[in-house]
mmCIF file with all atom_site columns, C-alpha atoms and ligand atoms in Angstrom:
data_model
loop_
_atom_site.group_PDB
_atom_site.id
_atom_site.type_symbol
_atom_site.label_atom_id
_atom_site.label_alt_id
_atom_site.label_comp_id
_atom_site.label_asym_id
_atom_site.label_entity_id
_atom_site.label_seq_id
_atom_site.pdbx_PDB_ins_code
_atom_site.Cartn_x
_atom_site.Cartn_y
_atom_site.Cartn_z
_atom_site.occupancy
_atom_site.B_iso_or_equiv
_atom_site.pdbx_formal_charge
_atom_site.auth_seq_id
_atom_site.auth_comp_id
_atom_site.auth_asym_id
_atom_site.auth_atom_id
_atom_site.pdbx_PDB_model_num
ATOM   1   C  CA  . MET A 1 1   ? -6.708  -0.232 16.725  1.00 35.00 ? 1   MET A CA  1
ATOM   2   C  CA  . ALA A 1 2   ? -2.933  -0.405 16.382  1.00 42.00 ? 2   ALA A CA  1
ATOM   3   C  CA  . ALA A 1 3   ? -1.195  -3.677 17.273  1.00 49.00 ? 3   ALA A CA  1
ATOM   4   C  CA  . GLN A 1 4   ? 2.525   -4.200 17.869  1.00 47.00 ? 4   GLN A CA  1
ATOM   5   C  CA  . ASP A 1 5   ? 4.595   -5.726 15.070  1.00 47.00 ? 5   ASP A CA  1
ATOM   6   C  CA  . PRO A 1 6   ? 6.922   -8.322 16.644  1.00 48.00 ? 6   PRO A CA  1
ATOM   7   C  CA  . LEU A 1 7   ? 9.654   -7.556 14.071  1.00 47.00 ? 7   LEU A CA  1
ATOM   8   C  CA  . PHE A 1 8   ? 9.920   -3.907 15.015  1.00 50.00 ? 8   PHE A CA  1
ATOM   9   C  CA  . PRO A 1 9   ? 8.915   -2.919 18.560  1.00 48.00 ? 9   PRO A CA  1
ATOM   10  C  CA  . GLU A 1 10  ? 8.378   0.670  17.338  1.00 63.00 ? 10  GLU A CA  1
ATOM   11  C  CA  . SER A 1 11  ? 6.166   -0.490 14.487  1.00 74.00 ? 11  SER A CA  1
ATOM   12  C  CA  . ALA A 1 12  ? 2.432   -0.667 14.533  1.00 82.00 ? 12  ALA A CA  1
ATOM   13  C  CA  . VAL A 1 13  ? 0.102   -2.491 12.177  1.00 83.00 ? 13  VAL A CA  1
ATOM   14  C  CA  . ILE A 1 14  ? -2.628  0.004  11.384  1.00 78.00 ? 14  ILE A CA  1
ATOM   15  C  CA  . HIS A 1 15  ? -5.522  -1.267 9.289   1.00 74.00 ? 15  HIS A CA  1
ATOM   16  C  CA  . GLY A 1 16  ? -3.240  -4.089 8.128   1.00 76.00 ? 16  GLY A CA  1
ATOM   17  C  CA  . VAL A 1 17  ? -0.385  -1.796 7.071   1.00 89.00 ? 17  VAL A CA  1
ATOM   18  C  CA  . THR A 1 18  ? 2.996   -1.764 8.822   1.00 91.00 ? 18  THR A CA  1
ATOM   19  C  CA  . VAL A 1 19  ? 3.825   1.780  9.891   1.00 94.00 ? 19  VAL A CA  1
ATOM   20  C  CA  . ARG A 1 20  ? 7.118   2.540  11.558  1.00 94.00 ? 20  ARG A CA  1
ATOM   21  C  CA  . ARG A 1 21  ? 6.635   5.757  13.466  1.00 94.00 ? 21  ARG A CA  1
ATOM   22  C  CA  . ALA A 1 22  ? 9.687   8.042  13.694  1.00 93.00 ? 22  ALA A CA  1
ATOM   23  C  CA  . ALA A 1 23  ? 11.769  5.732  11.493  1.00 95.00 ? 23  ALA A CA  1
ATOM   24  C  CA  . LEU A 1 24  ? 13.935  8.833  10.928  1.00 97.00 ? 24  LEU A CA  1
ATOM   25  C  CA  . THR A 1 25  ? 15.074  11.101 13.761  1.00 96.00 ? 25  THR A CA  1
ATOM   26  C  CA  . GLY A 1 26  ? 14.639  14.861 13.438  1.00 97.00 ? 26  GLY A CA  1
ATOM   27  C  CA  . THR A 1 27  ? 18.272  15.215 12.361  1.00 97.00 ? 27  THR A CA  1
ATOM   28  C  CA  . GLU A 1 28  ? 17.905  12.470 9.770   1.00 97.00 ? 28  GLU A CA  1
ATOM   29  C  CA  . GLN A 1 29  ? 14.735  14.102 8.422   1.00 98.00 ? 29  GLN A CA  1
ATOM   30  C  CA  . ALA A 1 30  ? 16.591  17.407 8.004   1.00 98.00 ? 30  ALA A CA  1
ATOM   31  C  CA  . ASP A 1 31  ? 19.545  15.637 6.332   1.00 98.00 ? 31  ASP A CA  1
ATOM   32  C  CA  . LEU A 1 32  ? 17.265  13.735 3.955   1.00 98.00 ? 32  LEU A CA  1
ATOM   33  C  CA  . LEU A 1 33  ? 15.364  16.930 3.144   1.00 98.00 ? 33  LEU A CA  1
ATOM   34  C  CA  . GLY A 1 34  ? 18.706  18.560 2.210   1.00 98.00 ? 34  GLY A CA  1
ATOM   35  C  CA  . GLU A 1 35  ? 19.470  15.661 -0.126  1.00 98.00 ? 35  GLU A CA  1
ATOM   36  C  CA  . ILE A 1 36  ? 16.014  15.895 -1.730  1.00 98.00 ? 36  ILE A CA  1
ATOM   37  C  CA  . GLN A 1 37  ? 16.499  19.637 -2.246  1.00 98.00 ? 37  GLN A CA  1
ATOM   38  C  CA  . ASP A 1 38  ? 19.812  18.896 -4.010  1.00 98.00 ? 38  ASP A CA  1
ATOM   39  C  CA  . ILE A 1 39  ? 18.077  16.311 -6.214  1.00 98.00 ? 39  ILE A CA  1
ATOM   40  C  CA  . ALA A 1 40  ? 15.228  18.729 -7.006  1.00 98.00 ? 40  ALA A CA  1
ATOM   41  C  CA  . ARG A 1 41  ? 17.733  21.389 -8.123  1.00 97.00 ? 41  ARG A CA  1
ATOM   42  C  CA  . VAL A 1 42  ? 19.106  19.158 -10.890 1.00 97.00 ? 42  VAL A CA  1
ATOM   43  C  CA  . SER A 1 43  ? 16.009  17.062 -11.500 1.00 98.00 ? 43  SER A CA  1
ATOM   44  C  CA  . ARG A 1 44  ? 13.198  19.630 -11.317 1.00 97.00 ? 44  ARG A CA  1
ATOM   45  C  CA  . PRO A 1 45  ? 9.815   18.402 -10.058 1.00 97.00 ? 45  PRO A CA  1
ATOM   46  C  CA  . PHE A 1 46  ? 7.244   18.324 -12.863 1.00 96.00 ? 46  PHE A CA  1
ATOM   47  C  CA  . SER A 1 47  ? 3.466   18.138 -13.100 1.00 93.00 ? 47  SER A CA  1
ATOM   48  C  CA  . LEU A 1 48  ? 1.853   15.097 -14.656 1.00 91.00 ? 48  LEU A CA  1
ATOM   49  C  CA  . MET A 1 49  ? -1.426  14.534 -16.438 1.00 85.00 ? 49  MET A CA  1
ATOM   50  C  CA  . THR A 1 50  ? -3.541  11.579 -15.424 1.00 75.00 ? 50  THR A CA  1
ATOM   51  C  CA  . GLY A 1 51  ? -4.711  9.122  -18.066 1.00 69.00 ? 51  GLY A CA  1
ATOM   52  C  CA  . TRP A 1 52  ? -7.963  11.128 -18.157 1.00 73.00 ? 52  TRP A CA  1
ATOM   53  C  CA  . GLY A 1 53  ? -6.087  14.315 -19.093 1.00 78.00 ? 53  GLY A CA  1
ATOM   54  C  CA  . LYS A 1 54  ? -6.538  15.971 -15.694 1.00 82.00 ? 54  LYS A CA  1
ATOM   55  C  CA  . PRO A 1 55  ? -3.429  17.563 -14.126 1.00 87.00 ? 55  PRO A CA  1
ATOM   56  C  CA  . MET A 1 56  ? -2.271  16.019 -10.841 1.00 91.00 ? 56  MET A CA  1
ATOM   57  C  CA  . SER A 1 57  ? -1.934  18.378 -7.851  1.00 95.00 ? 57  SER A CA  1
ATOM   58  C  CA  . VAL A 1 58  ? 1.230   16.605 -6.689  1.00 97.00 ? 58  VAL A CA  1
ATOM   59  C  CA  . LYS A 1 59  ? 4.569   17.444 -8.331  1.00 97.00 ? 59  LYS A CA  1
ATOM   60  C  CA  . MET A 1 60  ? 7.020   14.607 -8.952  1.00 97.00 ? 60  MET A CA  1
ATOM   61  C  CA  . THR A 1 61  ? 10.634  13.843 -9.549  1.00 98.00 ? 61  THR A CA  1
ATOM   62  C  CA  . ALA A 1 62  ? 12.775  10.827 -8.765  1.00 98.00 ? 62  ALA A CA  1
ATOM   63  C  CA  . ALA A 1 63  ? 16.099  9.355  -7.738  1.00 98.00 ? 63  ALA A CA  1
ATOM   64  C  CA  . GLY A 1 64  ? 17.450  6.031  -8.937  1.00 98.00 ? 64  GLY A CA  1
ATOM   65  C  CA  . ARG A 1 65  ? 17.092  4.418  -12.356 1.00 98.00 ? 65  ARG A CA  1
ATOM   66  C  CA  . PHE A 1 66  ? 13.353  4.895  -12.818 1.00 98.00 ? 66  PHE A CA  1
ATOM   67  C  CA  . CYS A 1 67  ? 10.667  7.543  -12.398 1.00 98.00 ? 67  CYS A CA  1
ATOM   68  C  CA  . TRP A 1 68  ? 6.959   6.851  -12.669 1.00 96.00 ? 68  TRP A CA  1
ATOM   69  C  CA  . PHE A 1 69  ? 5.286   8.809  -15.469 1.00 94.00 ? 69  PHE A CA  1
ATOM   70  C  CA  . SER A 1 70  ? 1.790   9.443  -16.723 1.00 89.00 ? 70  SER A CA  1
ATOM   71  C  CA  . ASP A 1 71  ? 0.278   11.135 -19.750 1.00 84.00 ? 71  ASP A CA  1
ATOM   72  C  CA  . ARG A 1 72  ? -2.548  10.557 -22.217 1.00 79.00 ? 72  ARG A CA  1
ATOM   73  C  CA  . ARG A 1 73  ? -0.743  7.451  -23.460 1.00 83.00 ? 73  ARG A CA  1
ATOM   74  C  CA  . GLY A 1 74  ? -1.052  5.918  -19.986 1.00 84.00 ? 74  GLY A CA  1
ATOM   75  C  CA  . TYR A 1 75  ? 1.196   5.044  -17.036 1.00 88.00 ? 75  TYR A CA  1
ATOM   76  C  CA  . ARG A 1 76  ? 4.768   3.789  -17.258 1.00 94.00 ? 76  ARG A CA  1
ATOM   77  C  CA  . TYR A 1 77  ? 8.285   4.133  -15.833 1.00 96.00 ? 77  TYR A CA  1
ATOM   78  C  CA  . ILE A 1 78  ? 10.813  6.349  -17.598 1.00 97.00 ? 78  ILE A CA  1
ATOM   79  C  CA  . GLU A 1 79  ? 14.633  6.440  -17.275 1.00 98.00 ? 79  GLU A CA  1
ATOM   80  C  CA  . ALA A 1 80  ? 15.265  10.099 -18.181 1.00 97.00 ? 80  ALA A CA  1
ATOM   81  C  CA  . HIS A 1 81  ? 13.838  13.386 -16.935 1.00 97.00 ? 81  HIS A CA  1
ATOM   82  C  CA  . PRO A 1 82  ? 10.998  14.424 -19.285 1.00 95.00 ? 82  PRO A CA  1
ATOM   83  C  CA  . GLU A 1 83  ? 12.335  17.997 -19.669 1.00 95.00 ? 83  GLU A CA  1
ATOM   84  C  CA  . THR A 1 84  ? 16.142  17.626 -19.567 1.00 96.00 ? 84  THR A CA  1
ATOM   85  C  CA  . ASN A 1 85  ? 16.473  14.021 -20.761 1.00 97.00 ? 85  ASN A CA  1
ATOM   86  C  CA  . ALA A 1 86  ? 19.074  13.495 -18.017 1.00 98.00 ? 86  ALA A CA  1
ATOM   87  C  CA  . ALA A 1 87  ? 19.273  10.377 -15.865 1.00 98.00 ? 87  ALA A CA  1
ATOM   88  C  CA  . PHE A 1 88  ? 17.926  10.715 -12.315 1.00 98.00 ? 88  PHE A CA  1
ATOM   89  C  CA  . PRO A 1 89  ? 20.405  11.220 -9.411  1.00 98.00 ? 89  PRO A CA  1
ATOM   90  C  CA  . PRO A 1 90  ? 21.294  8.312  -7.087  1.00 98.00 ? 90  PRO A CA  1
ATOM   91  C  CA  . ILE A 1 91  ? 18.936  7.368  -4.242  1.00 98.00 ? 91  ILE A CA  1
ATOM   92  C  CA  . PRO A 1 92  ? 20.028  8.992  -0.932  1.00 98.00 ? 92  PRO A CA  1
ATOM   93  C  CA  . ALA A 1 93  ? 21.705  6.587  1.519   1.00 98.00 ? 93  ALA A CA  1
ATOM   94  C  CA  . LEU A 1 94  ? 19.238  7.447  4.293   1.00 98.00 ? 94  LEU A CA  1
ATOM   95  C  CA  . ALA A 1 95  ? 16.341  6.329  2.091   1.00 98.00 ? 95  ALA A CA  1
ATOM   96  C  CA  . LEU A 1 96  ? 18.191  3.115  1.163   1.00 98.00 ? 96  LEU A CA  1
ATOM   97  C  CA  . ALA A 1 97  ? 18.692  2.415  4.872   1.00 97.00 ? 97  ALA A CA  1
ATOM   98  C  CA  . VAL A 1 98  ? 14.927  2.672  5.485   1.00 97.00 ? 98  VAL A CA  1
ATOM   99  C  CA  . TRP A 1 99  ? 14.234  0.307  2.548   1.00 97.00 ? 99  TRP A CA  1
ATOM   100 C  CA  . SER A 1 100 ? 16.636  -2.292 3.967   1.00 96.00 ? 100 SER A CA  1
ATOM   101 C  CA  . GLN A 1 101 ? 14.720  -2.313 7.251   1.00 94.00 ? 101 GLN A CA  1
ATOM   102 C  CA  . PHE A 1 102 ? 11.884  -3.945 5.285   1.00 94.00 ? 102 PHE A CA  1
ATOM   103 C  CA  . GLU A 1 103 ? 13.501  -5.622 2.257   1.00 95.00 ? 103 GLU A CA  1
ATOM   104 C  CA  . THR A 1 104 ? 16.969  -7.162 2.086   1.00 95.00 ? 104 THR A CA  1
ATOM   105 C  CA  . ARG A 1 105 ? 16.750  -9.353 -1.048  1.00 96.00 ? 105 ARG A CA  1
ATOM   106 C  CA  . VAL A 1 106 ? 17.103  -6.557 -3.614  1.00 97.00 ? 106 VAL A CA  1
ATOM   107 C  CA  . PRO A 1 107 ? 17.888  -2.826 -3.616  1.00 98.00 ? 107 PRO A CA  1
ATOM   108 C  CA  . PRO A 1 108 ? 15.253  -0.397 -4.875  1.00 98.00 ? 108 PRO A CA  1
ATOM   109 C  CA  . ASP A 1 109 ? 15.734  1.009  -8.393  1.00 98.00 ? 109 ASP A CA  1
ATOM   110 C  CA  . CYS A 1 110 ? 13.242  3.868  -8.018  1.00 98.00 ? 110 CYS A CA  1
ATOM   111 C  CA  . CYS A 1 111 ? 12.699  6.494  -5.360  1.00 98.00 ? 111 CYS A CA  1
ATOM   112 C  CA  . LEU A 1 112 ? 9.705   8.499  -6.462  1.00 98.00 ? 112 LEU A CA  1
ATOM   113 C  CA  . ILE A 1 113 ? 9.613   11.947 -4.851  1.00 98.00 ? 113 ILE A CA  1
ATOM   114 C  CA  . ASN A 1 114 ? 6.158   13.490 -4.482  1.00 98.00 ? 114 ASN A CA  1
ATOM   115 C  CA  . TYR A 1 115 ? 5.724   17.104 -3.368  1.00 98.00 ? 115 TYR A CA  1
ATOM   116 C  CA  . TYR A 1 116 ? 2.370   18.125 -1.867  1.00 98.00 ? 116 TYR A CA  1
ATOM   117 C  CA  . GLY A 1 117 ? 1.796   21.868 -1.665  1.00 97.00 ? 117 GLY A CA  1
ATOM   118 C  CA  . GLU A 1 118 ? -1.258  23.487 -0.108  1.00 97.00 ? 118 GLU A CA  1
ATOM   119 C  CA  . GLY A 1 119 ? -4.427  21.674 -1.205  1.00 97.00 ? 119 GLY A CA  1
ATOM   120 C  CA  . ALA A 1 120 ? -2.607  18.837 -2.983  1.00 97.00 ? 120 ALA A CA  1
ATOM   121 C  CA  . ARG A 1 121 ? -3.972  15.320 -2.748  1.00 97.00 ? 121 ARG A CA  1
ATOM   122 C  CA  . MET A 1 122 ? -3.595  12.000 -4.482  1.00 96.00 ? 122 MET A CA  1
ATOM   123 C  CA  . GLY A 1 123 ? -6.573  9.962  -5.652  1.00 93.00 ? 123 GLY A CA  1
ATOM   124 C  CA  . LEU A 1 124 ? -7.008  6.277  -4.850  1.00 95.00 ? 124 LEU A CA  1
ATOM   125 C  CA  . HIS A 1 125 ? -4.770  4.119  -7.041  1.00 94.00 ? 125 HIS A CA  1
ATOM   126 C  CA  . GLN A 1 126 ? -2.778  0.889  -7.080  1.00 95.00 ? 126 GLN A CA  1
ATOM   127 C  CA  . ASP A 1 127 ? 1.008   0.714  -7.531  1.00 96.00 ? 127 ASP A CA  1
ATOM   128 C  CA  . ARG A 1 128 ? 1.066   -1.978 -10.203 1.00 95.00 ? 128 ARG A CA  1
ATOM   129 C  CA  . ASP A 1 129 ? 3.519   -0.932 -12.922 1.00 94.00 ? 129 ASP A CA  1
ATOM   130 C  CA  . GLU A 1 130 ? 6.431   -2.839 -11.324 1.00 96.00 ? 130 GLU A CA  1
ATOM   131 C  CA  . ALA A 1 131 ? 7.706   -6.213 -12.588 1.00 96.00 ? 131 ALA A CA  1
ATOM   132 C  CA  . ASP A 1 132 ? 7.402   -8.236 -9.360  1.00 97.00 ? 132 ASP A CA  1
ATOM   133 C  CA  . PHE A 1 133 ? 4.777   -7.585 -6.672  1.00 96.00 ? 133 PHE A CA  1
ATOM   134 C  CA  . GLY A 1 134 ? 6.758   -9.856 -4.338  1.00 96.00 ? 134 GLY A CA  1
ATOM   135 C  CA  . TYR A 1 135 ? 8.822   -6.765 -3.489  1.00 97.00 ? 135 TYR A CA  1
ATOM   136 C  CA  . PRO A 1 136 ? 7.327   -4.061 -1.271  1.00 97.00 ? 136 PRO A CA  1
ATOM   137 C  CA  . VAL A 1 137 ? 6.705   -0.375 -1.783  1.00 97.00 ? 137 VAL A CA  1
ATOM   138 C  CA  . VAL A 1 138 ? 8.330   1.508  1.102   1.00 98.00 ? 138 VAL A CA  1
ATOM   139 C  CA  . SER A 1 139 ? 7.127   5.041  1.808   1.00 98.00 ? 139 SER A CA  1
ATOM   140 C  CA  . ILE A 1 140 ? 8.849   7.783  3.822   1.00 98.00 ? 140 ILE A CA  1
ATOM   141 C  CA  . SER A 1 141 ? 6.963   10.926 4.866   1.00 98.00 ? 141 SER A CA  1
ATOM   142 C  CA  . LEU A 1 142 ? 8.654   14.307 5.432   1.00 98.00 ? 142 LEU A CA  1
ATOM   143 C  CA  . GLY A 1 143 ? 7.015   17.584 6.434   1.00 98.00 ? 143 GLY A CA  1
ATOM   144 C  CA  . ASP A 1 144 ? 3.318   18.249 6.900   1.00 98.00 ? 144 ASP A CA  1
ATOM   145 C  CA  . PRO A 1 145 ? 1.022   15.467 8.187   1.00 97.00 ? 145 PRO A CA  1
ATOM   146 C  CA  . ALA A 1 146 ? -1.039  13.643 5.562   1.00 97.00 ? 146 ALA A CA  1
ATOM   147 C  CA  . LEU A 1 147 ? -4.266  11.683 5.815   1.00 97.00 ? 147 LEU A CA  1
ATOM   148 C  CA  . PHE A 1 148 ? -3.465  8.372  4.120   1.00 96.00 ? 148 PHE A CA  1
ATOM   149 C  CA  . ARG A 1 149 ? -6.347  6.221  2.863   1.00 96.00 ? 149 ARG A CA  1
ATOM   150 C  CA  . ILE A 1 150 ? -6.113  2.505  2.166   1.00 95.00 ? 150 ILE A CA  1
ATOM   151 C  CA  . GLY A 1 151 ? -8.649  0.013  0.865   1.00 95.00 ? 151 GLY A CA  1
ATOM   152 C  CA  . GLY A 1 152 ? -8.477  -3.463 -0.635  1.00 94.00 ? 152 GLY A CA  1
ATOM   153 C  CA  . ILE A 1 153 ? -7.404  -4.810 -4.010  1.00 95.00 ? 153 ILE A CA  1
ATOM   154 C  CA  . GLU A 1 154 ? -10.714 -3.850 -5.635  1.00 96.00 ? 154 GLU A CA  1
ATOM   155 C  CA  . ARG A 1 155 ? -11.557 -0.183 -6.083  1.00 95.00 ? 155 ARG A CA  1
ATOM   156 C  CA  . LYS A 1 156 ? -14.972 -0.752 -4.511  1.00 96.00 ? 156 LYS A CA  1
ATOM   157 C  CA  . ASP A 1 157 ? -13.554 -2.324 -1.309  1.00 95.00 ? 157 ASP A CA  1
ATOM   158 C  CA  . PRO A 1 158 ? -14.109 -0.366 1.941   1.00 95.00 ? 158 PRO A CA  1
ATOM   159 C  CA  . THR A 1 159 ? -11.337 2.071  2.869   1.00 94.00 ? 159 THR A CA  1
ATOM   160 C  CA  . ARG A 1 160 ? -9.854  3.322  6.175   1.00 93.00 ? 160 ARG A CA  1
ATOM   161 C  CA  . SER A 1 161 ? -7.559  6.237  6.827   1.00 93.00 ? 161 SER A CA  1
ATOM   162 C  CA  . PHE A 1 162 ? -4.874  7.328  9.275   1.00 93.00 ? 162 PHE A CA  1
ATOM   163 C  CA  . TRP A 1 163 ? -2.345  10.151 9.560   1.00 95.00 ? 163 TRP A CA  1
ATOM   164 C  CA  . LEU A 1 164 ? 1.246   9.846  8.389   1.00 96.00 ? 164 LEU A CA  1
ATOM   165 C  CA  . GLU A 1 165 ? 3.661   12.202 10.168  1.00 96.00 ? 165 GLU A CA  1
ATOM   166 C  CA  . SER A 1 166 ? 7.125   13.489 9.276   1.00 97.00 ? 166 SER A CA  1
ATOM   167 C  CA  . GLY A 1 167 ? 9.705   10.737 9.749   1.00 97.00 ? 167 GLY A CA  1
ATOM   168 C  CA  . ASP A 1 168 ? 7.223   7.857  9.492   1.00 97.00 ? 168 ASP A CA  1
ATOM   169 C  CA  . ALA A 1 169 ? 7.930   4.909  7.220   1.00 97.00 ? 169 ALA A CA  1
ATOM   170 C  CA  . MET A 1 170 ? 5.201   2.688  5.847   1.00 97.00 ? 170 MET A CA  1
ATOM   171 C  CA  . VAL A 1 171 ? 5.293   -0.452 3.767   1.00 96.00 ? 171 VAL A CA  1
ATOM   172 C  CA  . LEU A 1 172 ? 2.843   -1.939 1.287   1.00 96.00 ? 172 LEU A CA  1
ATOM   173 C  CA  . GLN A 1 173 ? 3.634   -5.627 0.993   1.00 95.00 ? 173 GLN A CA  1
ATOM   174 C  CA  . GLY A 1 174 ? 2.003   -9.051 0.950   1.00 93.00 ? 174 GLY A CA  1
ATOM   175 C  CA  . ASP A 1 175 ? -1.794  -8.767 1.002   1.00 92.00 ? 175 ASP A CA  1
ATOM   176 C  CA  . ASN A 1 176 ? -1.535  -4.958 0.875   1.00 94.00 ? 176 ASN A CA  1
ATOM   177 C  CA  . ARG A 1 177 ? 0.962   -4.703 -1.980  1.00 96.00 ? 177 ARG A CA  1
ATOM   178 C  CA  . LEU A 1 178 ? -1.798  -4.065 -4.530  1.00 96.00 ? 178 LEU A CA  1
ATOM   179 C  CA  . ALA A 1 179 ? -4.210  -2.300 -2.187  1.00 96.00 ? 179 ALA A CA  1
ATOM   180 C  CA  . PHE A 1 180 ? -5.823  0.901  -3.446  1.00 97.00 ? 180 PHE A CA  1
ATOM   181 C  CA  . HIS A 1 181 ? -4.395  3.872  -1.567  1.00 97.00 ? 181 HIS A CA  1
ATOM   182 C  CA  . GLY A 1 182 ? -4.149  7.648  -1.753  1.00 97.00 ? 182 GLY A CA  1
ATOM   183 C  CA  . ILE A 1 183 ? -3.788  10.883 0.182   1.00 98.00 ? 183 ILE A CA  1
ATOM   184 C  CA  . ASP A 1 184 ? -7.033  12.680 1.123   1.00 98.00 ? 184 ASP A CA  1
ATOM   185 C  CA  . ARG A 1 185 ? -5.395  15.895 2.266   1.00 98.00 ? 185 ARG A CA  1
ATOM   186 C  CA  . ILE A 1 186 ? -2.428  17.372 4.110   1.00 98.00 ? 186 ILE A CA  1
ATOM   187 C  CA  . LYS A 1 187 ? -2.367  19.653 7.137   1.00 98.00 ? 187 LYS A CA  1
ATOM   188 C  CA  . PHE A 1 188 ? -0.565  22.481 5.344   1.00 98.00 ? 188 PHE A CA  1
ATOM   189 C  CA  . GLY A 1 189 ? 1.937   24.174 7.693   1.00 97.00 ? 189 GLY A CA  1
ATOM   190 C  CA  . GLY A 1 190 ? 1.458   21.421 10.286  1.00 97.00 ? 190 GLY A CA  1
ATOM   191 C  CA  . SER A 1 191 ? 5.187   20.708 10.430  1.00 97.00 ? 191 SER A CA  1
ATOM   192 C  CA  . GLY A 1 192 ? 8.138   23.089 10.463  1.00 94.00 ? 192 GLY A CA  1
ATOM   193 C  CA  . LEU A 1 193 ? 10.376  20.823 8.379   1.00 98.00 ? 193 LEU A CA  1
ATOM   194 C  CA  . LEU A 1 194 ? 9.901   22.343 4.911   1.00 97.00 ? 194 LEU A CA  1
ATOM   195 C  CA  . PRO A 1 195 ? 10.716  26.065 5.059   1.00 95.00 ? 195 PRO A CA  1
ATOM   196 C  CA  . LYS A 1 196 ? 7.709   27.003 2.896   1.00 95.00 ? 196 LYS A CA  1
ATOM   197 C  CA  . GLY A 1 197 ? 5.394   24.266 4.213   1.00 97.00 ? 197 GLY A CA  1
ATOM   198 C  CA  . GLY A 1 198 ? 4.104   21.207 2.387   1.00 98.00 ? 198 GLY A CA  1
ATOM   199 C  CA  . ARG A 1 199 ? 4.907   17.540 2.385   1.00 98.00 ? 199 ARG A CA  1
ATOM   200 C  CA  . LEU A 1 200 ? 7.399   15.290 0.641   1.00 98.00 ? 200 LEU A CA  1
ATOM   201 C  CA  . ASN A 1 201 ? 6.744   11.615 0.208   1.00 98.00 ? 201 ASN A CA  1
ATOM   202 C  CA  . LEU A 1 202 ? 9.419   9.227  -0.994  1.00 98.00 ? 202 LEU A CA  1
ATOM   203 C  CA  . THR A 1 203 ? 8.302   5.859  -2.312  1.00 98.00 ? 203 THR A CA  1
ATOM   204 C  CA  . LEU A 1 204 ? 11.009  3.296  -2.854  1.00 98.00 ? 204 LEU A CA  1
ATOM   205 C  CA  . ARG A 1 205 ? 10.225  0.547  -5.314  1.00 98.00 ? 205 ARG A CA  1
ATOM   206 C  CA  . ARG A 1 206 ? 11.807  -2.275 -7.273  1.00 98.00 ? 206 ARG A CA  1
ATOM   207 C  CA  . VAL A 1 207 ? 10.659  -1.642 -10.823 1.00 98.00 ? 207 VAL A CA  1
ATOM   208 C  CA  . ALA A 1 208 ? 12.802  -3.981 -12.978 1.00 98.00 ? 208 ALA A CA  1
ATOM   209 C  CA  . GLU A 1 209 ? 13.003  -7.754 -12.715 1.00 96.00 ? 209 GLU A CA  1
ATOM   210 C  CA  . ALA A 1 210 ? 15.648  -8.630 -10.075 1.00 91.00 ? 210 ALA A CA  1
HETATM 211 C  C1  . LIG B 2 .   ? 1.886   7.288  -3.520  1.00 61.39 ? 1   LIG B C1  1
HETATM 212 O  O1  . LIG B 2 .   ? 1.006   6.467  -3.348  1.00 61.39 ? 1   LIG B O1  1
HETATM 213 O  O2  . LIG B 2 .   ? 2.582   7.288  -4.546  1.00 61.39 ? 1   LIG B O2  1
HETATM 214 C  C2  . LIG B 2 .   ? 2.164   8.354  -2.502  1.00 61.39 ? 1   LIG B C2  1
HETATM 215 C  C3  . LIG B 2 .   ? 1.572   8.091  -1.170  1.00 61.39 ? 1   LIG B C3  1
HETATM 216 C  C4  . LIG B 2 .   ? 1.947   9.168  -0.205  1.00 61.39 ? 1   LIG B C4  1
HETATM 217 O  O3  . LIG B 2 .   ? 2.130   10.324 -0.616  1.00 61.39 ? 1   LIG B O3  1
HETATM 218 O  O4  . LIG B 2 .   ? 2.061   8.890  1.008   1.00 61.39 ? 1   LIG B O4  1
HETATM 219 FE FE1 . LIG B 2 .   ? 1.011   4.795  -4.668  1.00 61.39 ? 2   LIG B FE1 1
#
């Protein structure tokens, strides 16, 4: 059952997670998509290997100082594109505005950009490579709907799921900051936002010590 969050009348707390439905208007979603397309032209999305040597179905790139990275050596943040060695472009202002609806103490220094094509998913994981878990992870969804799954801070804890739609913002903070989470599947073609279908997810984080 969804309950109202007193801080944001439009927000709901779903399975303990604050979800702000339609945090971005249709026009803002289209504008942000344009900015992400510009970023992806200079900072091409790449495929990562998990620590187990399996390729991930999601393609990634980033804006801001840091990008999350994974290979056989493990998980870490990097400060240059793995193929071009260039720094990542600045975080779009619209994404920064969504972050500041949830966190005003520090700006984010990483906006991870995940692209989900047909059949892509993301296995259950924790976001725990950042310096200070006192800062949230703020997620913005664009394009096709995605079934988001969230559990507790132990992998074996029970999980629940709900759909994230284009324009929704969601925040992992407090008790949920280290909760296991992932994407079970997307409804490919379920939104007209991306011309060729698929979903973009932006996760804003504070990676370095503030
Ligand atoms: C992530 O956990 O990094 C992405 C979650 C999502 O795609 O909504
Ligand atoms: Fe995550």
